[in-house]
Coordinates of C-alpha atoms in Angstrom, one line a residue:
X1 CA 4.5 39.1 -45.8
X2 CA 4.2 42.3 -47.7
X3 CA 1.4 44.7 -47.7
X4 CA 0.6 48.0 -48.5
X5 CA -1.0 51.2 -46.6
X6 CA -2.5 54.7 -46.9
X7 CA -0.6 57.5 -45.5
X8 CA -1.8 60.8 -44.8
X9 CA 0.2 63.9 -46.0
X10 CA -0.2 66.7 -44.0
X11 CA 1.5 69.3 -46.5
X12 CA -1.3 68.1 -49.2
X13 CA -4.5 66.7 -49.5
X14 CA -2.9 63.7 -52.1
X15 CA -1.6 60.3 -50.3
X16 CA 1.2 58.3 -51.7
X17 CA 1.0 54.8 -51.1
X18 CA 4.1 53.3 -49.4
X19 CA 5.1 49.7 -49.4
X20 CA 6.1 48.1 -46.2
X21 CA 7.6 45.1 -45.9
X22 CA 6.8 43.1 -42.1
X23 CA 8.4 39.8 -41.4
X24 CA 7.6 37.2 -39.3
X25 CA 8.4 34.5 -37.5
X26 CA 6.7 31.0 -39.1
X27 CA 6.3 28.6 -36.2
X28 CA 5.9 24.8 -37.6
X29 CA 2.3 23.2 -36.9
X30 CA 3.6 20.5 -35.2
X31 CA 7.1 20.0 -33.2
X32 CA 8.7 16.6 -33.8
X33 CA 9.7 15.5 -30.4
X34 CA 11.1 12.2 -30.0
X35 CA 12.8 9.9 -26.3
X36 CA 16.3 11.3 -27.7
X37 CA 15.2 15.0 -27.4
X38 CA 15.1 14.6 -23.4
X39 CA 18.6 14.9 -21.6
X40 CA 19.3 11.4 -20.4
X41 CA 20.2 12.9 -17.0
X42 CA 17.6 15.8 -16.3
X43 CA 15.0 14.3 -18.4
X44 CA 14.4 17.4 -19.7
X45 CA 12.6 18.2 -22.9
X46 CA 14.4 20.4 -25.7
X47 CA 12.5 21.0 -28.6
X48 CA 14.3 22.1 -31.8
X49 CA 13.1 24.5 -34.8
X50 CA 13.3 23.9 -38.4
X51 CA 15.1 26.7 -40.1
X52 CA 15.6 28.7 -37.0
X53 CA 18.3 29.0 -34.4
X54 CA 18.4 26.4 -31.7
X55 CA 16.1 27.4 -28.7
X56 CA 15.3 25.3 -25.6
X57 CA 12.2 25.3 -23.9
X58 CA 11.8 22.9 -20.8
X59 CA 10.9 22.2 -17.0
X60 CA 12.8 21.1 -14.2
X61 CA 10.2 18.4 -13.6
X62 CA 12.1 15.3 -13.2
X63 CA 9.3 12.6 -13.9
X64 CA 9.6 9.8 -16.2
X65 CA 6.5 7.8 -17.7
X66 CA 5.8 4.6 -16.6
X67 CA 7.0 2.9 -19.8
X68 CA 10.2 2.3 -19.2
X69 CA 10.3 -1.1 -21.6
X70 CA 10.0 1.9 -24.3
X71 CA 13.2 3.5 -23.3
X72 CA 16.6 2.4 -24.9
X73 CA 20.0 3.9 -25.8
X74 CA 21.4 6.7 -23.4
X75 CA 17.4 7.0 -22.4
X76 CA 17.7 3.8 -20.6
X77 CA 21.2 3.7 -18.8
X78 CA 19.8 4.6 -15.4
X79 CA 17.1 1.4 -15.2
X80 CA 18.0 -1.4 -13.2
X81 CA 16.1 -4.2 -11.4
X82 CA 14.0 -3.5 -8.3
X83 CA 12.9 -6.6 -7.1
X84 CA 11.2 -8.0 -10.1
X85 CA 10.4 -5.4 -11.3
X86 CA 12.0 -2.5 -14.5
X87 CA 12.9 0.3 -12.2
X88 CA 14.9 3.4 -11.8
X89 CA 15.8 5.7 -8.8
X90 CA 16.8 9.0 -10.1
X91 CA 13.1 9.5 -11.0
X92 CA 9.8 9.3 -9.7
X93 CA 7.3 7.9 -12.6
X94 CA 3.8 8.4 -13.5
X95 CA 1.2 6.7 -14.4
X96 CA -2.2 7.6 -16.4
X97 CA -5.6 5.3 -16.2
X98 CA -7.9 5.2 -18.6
X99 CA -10.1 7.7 -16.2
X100 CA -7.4 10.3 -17.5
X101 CA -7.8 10.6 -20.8
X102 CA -11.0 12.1 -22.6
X103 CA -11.4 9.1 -24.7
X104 CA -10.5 5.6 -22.0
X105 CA -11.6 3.3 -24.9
X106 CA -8.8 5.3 -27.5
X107 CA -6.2 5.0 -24.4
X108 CA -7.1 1.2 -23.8
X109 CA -7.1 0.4 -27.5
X110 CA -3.7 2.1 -27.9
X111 CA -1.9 -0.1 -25.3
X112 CA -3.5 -3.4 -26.4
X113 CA -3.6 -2.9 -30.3
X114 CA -1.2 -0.3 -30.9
X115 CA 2.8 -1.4 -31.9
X116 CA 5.4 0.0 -29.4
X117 CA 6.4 2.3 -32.2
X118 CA 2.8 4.3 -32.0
X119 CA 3.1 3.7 -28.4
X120 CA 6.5 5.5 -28.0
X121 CA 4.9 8.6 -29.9
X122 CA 1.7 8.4 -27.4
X123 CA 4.1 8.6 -24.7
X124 CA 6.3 11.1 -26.4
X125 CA 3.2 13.4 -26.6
X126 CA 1.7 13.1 -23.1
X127 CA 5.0 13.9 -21.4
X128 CA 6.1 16.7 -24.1
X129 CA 2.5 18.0 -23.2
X130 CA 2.9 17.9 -19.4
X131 CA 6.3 19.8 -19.3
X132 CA 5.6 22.4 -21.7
X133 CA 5.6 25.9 -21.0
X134 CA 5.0 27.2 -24.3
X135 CA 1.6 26.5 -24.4
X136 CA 2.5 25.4 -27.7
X137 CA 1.7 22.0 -27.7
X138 CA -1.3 20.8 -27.9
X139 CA -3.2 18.7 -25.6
X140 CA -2.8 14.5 -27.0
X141 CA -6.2 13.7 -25.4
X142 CA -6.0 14.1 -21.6
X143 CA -8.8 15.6 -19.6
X144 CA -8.2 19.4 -18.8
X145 CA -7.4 19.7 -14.7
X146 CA -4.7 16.4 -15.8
X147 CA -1.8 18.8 -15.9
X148 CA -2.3 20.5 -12.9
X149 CA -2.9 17.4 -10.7
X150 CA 0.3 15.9 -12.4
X151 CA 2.3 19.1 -10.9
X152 CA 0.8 19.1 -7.7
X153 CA 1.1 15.8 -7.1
X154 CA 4.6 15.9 -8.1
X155 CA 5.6 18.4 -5.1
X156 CA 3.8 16.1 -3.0
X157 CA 6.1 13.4 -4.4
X158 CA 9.5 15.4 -4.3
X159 CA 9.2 15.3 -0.8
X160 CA 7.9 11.8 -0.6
X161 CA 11.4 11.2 -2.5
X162 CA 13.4 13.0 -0.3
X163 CA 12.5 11.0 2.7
X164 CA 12.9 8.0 0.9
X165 CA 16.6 8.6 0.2
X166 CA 17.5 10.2 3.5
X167 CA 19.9 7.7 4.8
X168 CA 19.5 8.9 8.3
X169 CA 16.1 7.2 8.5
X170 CA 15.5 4.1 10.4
X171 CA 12.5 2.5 7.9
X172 CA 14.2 3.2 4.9
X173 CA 15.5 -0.3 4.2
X174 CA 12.0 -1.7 4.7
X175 CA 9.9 0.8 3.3
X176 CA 9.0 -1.0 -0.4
X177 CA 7.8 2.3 -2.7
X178 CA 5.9 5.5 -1.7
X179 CA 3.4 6.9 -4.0
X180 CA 0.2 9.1 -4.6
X181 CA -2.5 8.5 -6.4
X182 CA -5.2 11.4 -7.2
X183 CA -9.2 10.3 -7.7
X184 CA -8.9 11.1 -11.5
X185 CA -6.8 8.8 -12.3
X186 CA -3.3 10.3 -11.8
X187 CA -0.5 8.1 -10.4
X188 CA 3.0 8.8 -9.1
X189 CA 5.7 6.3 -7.6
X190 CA 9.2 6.4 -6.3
X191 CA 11.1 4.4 -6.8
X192 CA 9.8 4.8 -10.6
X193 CA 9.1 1.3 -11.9
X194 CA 7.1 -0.2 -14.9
X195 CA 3.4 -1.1 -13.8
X196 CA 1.1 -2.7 -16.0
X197 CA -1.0 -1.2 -18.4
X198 CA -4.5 -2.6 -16.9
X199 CA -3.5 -1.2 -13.6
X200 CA -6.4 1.1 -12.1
X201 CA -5.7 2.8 -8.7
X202 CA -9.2 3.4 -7.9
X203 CA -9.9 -0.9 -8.0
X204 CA -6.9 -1.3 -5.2
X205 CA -7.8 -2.1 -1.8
X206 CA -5.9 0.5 -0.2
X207 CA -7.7 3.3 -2.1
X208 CA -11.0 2.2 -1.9
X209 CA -10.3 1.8 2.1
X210 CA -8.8 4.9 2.7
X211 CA -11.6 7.4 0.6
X212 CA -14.3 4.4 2.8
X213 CA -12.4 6.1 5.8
X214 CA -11.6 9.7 4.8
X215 CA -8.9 11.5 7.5
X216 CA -7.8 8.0 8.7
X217 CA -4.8 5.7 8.6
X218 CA -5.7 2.6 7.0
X219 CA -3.5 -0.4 6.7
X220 CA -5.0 -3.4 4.2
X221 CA -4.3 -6.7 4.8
X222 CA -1.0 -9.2 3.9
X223 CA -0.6 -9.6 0.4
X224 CA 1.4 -11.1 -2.3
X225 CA 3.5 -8.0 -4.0
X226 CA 3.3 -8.7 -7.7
X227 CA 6.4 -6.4 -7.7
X228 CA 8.2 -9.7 -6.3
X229 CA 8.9 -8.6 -2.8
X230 CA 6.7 -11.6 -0.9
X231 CA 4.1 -10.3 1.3
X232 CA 3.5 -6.6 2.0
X233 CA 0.8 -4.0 4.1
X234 CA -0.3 -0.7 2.3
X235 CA -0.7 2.0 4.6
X236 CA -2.6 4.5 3.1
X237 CA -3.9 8.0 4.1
X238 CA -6.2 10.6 2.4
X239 CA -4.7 14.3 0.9
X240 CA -7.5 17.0 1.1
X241 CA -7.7 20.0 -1.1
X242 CA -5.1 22.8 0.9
X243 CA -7.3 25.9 2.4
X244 CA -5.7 29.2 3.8
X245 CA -6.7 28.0 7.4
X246 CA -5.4 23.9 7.0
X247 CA -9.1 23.3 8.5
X248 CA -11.2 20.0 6.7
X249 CA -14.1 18.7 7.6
X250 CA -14.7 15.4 6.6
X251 CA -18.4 15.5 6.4
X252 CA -18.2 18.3 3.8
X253 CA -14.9 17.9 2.1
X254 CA -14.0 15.7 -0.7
X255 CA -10.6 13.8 -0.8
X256 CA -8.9 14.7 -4.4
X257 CA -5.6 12.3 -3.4
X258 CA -4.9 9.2 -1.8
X259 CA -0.8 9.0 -0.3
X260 CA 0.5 5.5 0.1
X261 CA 3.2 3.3 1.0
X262 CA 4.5 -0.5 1.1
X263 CA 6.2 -2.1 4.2
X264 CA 7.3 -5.8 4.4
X265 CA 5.1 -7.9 5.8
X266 CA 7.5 -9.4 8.3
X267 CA 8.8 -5.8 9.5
X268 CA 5.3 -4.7 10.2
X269 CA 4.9 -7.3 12.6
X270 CA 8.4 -6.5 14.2
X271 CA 6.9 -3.0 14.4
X272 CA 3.9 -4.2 16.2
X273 CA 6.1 -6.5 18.7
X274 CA 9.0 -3.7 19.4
X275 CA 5.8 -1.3 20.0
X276 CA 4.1 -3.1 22.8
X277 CA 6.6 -5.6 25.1
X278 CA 3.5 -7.1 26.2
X279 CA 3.5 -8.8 23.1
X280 CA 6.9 -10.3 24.3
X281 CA 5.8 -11.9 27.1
X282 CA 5.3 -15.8 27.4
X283 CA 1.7 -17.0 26.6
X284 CA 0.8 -13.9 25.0
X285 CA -0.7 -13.7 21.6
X286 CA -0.7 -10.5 19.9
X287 CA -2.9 -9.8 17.0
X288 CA -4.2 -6.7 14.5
X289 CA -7.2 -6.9 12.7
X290 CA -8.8 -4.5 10.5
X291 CA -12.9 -3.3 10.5
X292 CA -14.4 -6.5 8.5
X293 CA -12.7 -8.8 10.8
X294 CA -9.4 -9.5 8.2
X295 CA -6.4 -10.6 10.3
X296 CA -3.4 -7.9 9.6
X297 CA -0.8 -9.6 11.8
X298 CA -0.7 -12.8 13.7
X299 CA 2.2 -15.0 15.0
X300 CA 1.3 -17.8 12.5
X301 CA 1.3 -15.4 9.6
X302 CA 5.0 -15.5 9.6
X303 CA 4.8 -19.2 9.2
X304 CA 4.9 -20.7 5.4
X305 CA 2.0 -21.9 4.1
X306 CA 1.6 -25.5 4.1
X307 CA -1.0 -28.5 3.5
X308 CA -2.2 -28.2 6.8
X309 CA -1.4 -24.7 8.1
X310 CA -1.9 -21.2 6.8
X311 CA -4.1 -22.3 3.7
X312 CA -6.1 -19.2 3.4
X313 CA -2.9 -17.4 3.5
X314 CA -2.6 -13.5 3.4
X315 CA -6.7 -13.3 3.3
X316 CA -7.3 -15.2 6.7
X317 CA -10.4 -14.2 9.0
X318 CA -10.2 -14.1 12.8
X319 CA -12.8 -16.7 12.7
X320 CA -10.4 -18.9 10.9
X321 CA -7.6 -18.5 13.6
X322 CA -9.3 -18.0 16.9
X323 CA -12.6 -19.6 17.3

């Protein structure tokens, strides 16, 4: 860019014009950003220049999106099969509901309509956006506070991670998947696996119990894991906003997170048993059961289900086993 200016001369009252040349740096509109430009084993983004020398921007944030089925090549040599499910376990992943996004019917028309090539760019976008520290990217339709829940949750969720691989604990080979979910739609979950695309955290039983009893430990139910791993319990637990003092009230304060975990259905009940060796005695019946009357664990629950026993099986009442 050239342009020219008028410069004083103090010796005489005539100016001379001058012609200075400034350069600058052109910056493209738009960065093309594509699965291959993250480091298969940090995950990192690296964005690349046109015409300039190569630069690297990125965050250590090592999440993945919850499309895994989109990854291939290099991208995809650290998936494997968790239970029935696409999975991974060098990375949490994170899923976005429609209530994240500024448009939900654009979001929900993309997944259903869209082919897995506009998909892959969607995708591409949302996670380029969430890691940048630019602040050149611009936002691919995600509601503004989005970014900062995805990084605080994902602090919450590095040390969810840590004390799922610590070998030294004693529930680790019964604990299913741990994850946090945020009450805007914001969804994180190690070990990282594919969910569906209709999924909603807020329609889940464990979130709607756990913001019905704020500052409580809520369990749900047995239930059929569509992951594949049988029958499971959610315990579940609500994450306040942090204050200087670590004081809540739960008459005034609103939950912004619900925190989360599967067990096995049949290790609860060992739990429960192991807990009490009253529970071990001859003739004694042991039994949980949650506010509405829903059995949580019962001796004949860890029977199969057959014509004549355990029909109502995981949903059973007390009604239906005690009266």
């Amino acid at each position: 860019v050239s342009g020219k200016y008028k410069q004083p001369n103090s010796n005489s009252s005539s100016t001379s014009l001058k012609e200075m040349k400034q350069t600058s740096t052109v910056l493209p509109l738009a960065l093309p950003l594509t699965l291959n430009h993250f480091s298969s084993k940090t995950n990192l983004p690296i964005y690349h220049y046109p015409g300039a020398d190569y630069e690297e921007y990125y965050t250590t944030i090592d999440l993945m999106y919850h499309r895994l089925d989109l990854l291939h090549g290099r991208d995809a040599s650290s998936l494997c099969r968790y239970f029935r499910q696409v999975a991974t376990l060098d990375a949490a992943t994170l899923f976005l509901s429609s209530l994240a996004f500024e448009s939900p019917f654009t979001f929900i028309h993309n997944n259903r309509m869209s082919p897995p090539q506009s998909q892959l760019h969607t995708v591409e976008s949302i996670m380029a956006y969430l890691k940048d520290t630019t602040g050149l990217l611009a936002n691919p339709g995600l509601r503004p506070q989005i970014r900062q829940e995805v990084n605080a949750l994902y602090n919450a969720m590095q040390h969810l991670k840590k004390r799922h691989q610590d070998a030294r604990g004693s529930l680790r080979n019964y604990i299913i998947r741990r994850y946090i979910a945020s009450v805007n739609g914001v969804l994180q979950v190690f070990p990282g696996c594919l969910l569906n695309n209709n999924y909603d955290p807020s329609q889940r039983l464990w979130y709607r119990k756990a913001l019905q009893h704020p500052g409580k430990i809520v369990t749900t139910e047995p239930y059929l894991d569509a992951g594949g791993s049988g029958y499971i319990i959610t315990i579940a637990h609500t994450i306040f906003e942090g204050k200087s003092n670590a004081l809540h009230s739960i008459e005034r304060d609103q939950p912004v997170a619900v925190v989360a975990l599967d067990l096995s259905y049949g290790f609860f009940y060992k739990m429960i048993l192991d807990s009490t060796p009253l529970c071990q005695m001859h003739n004694i019946k042991c039994l949980l059961f949650e506010n509405e009357g829903y059995l949580i664990a019962h001796p004949s629950m860890l029977e199969p289900k057959t014509n004549i026993k355990n029909q109502r099986r995981p949903h059973e009442h007390l009604t239906h086993k005690e009266s």
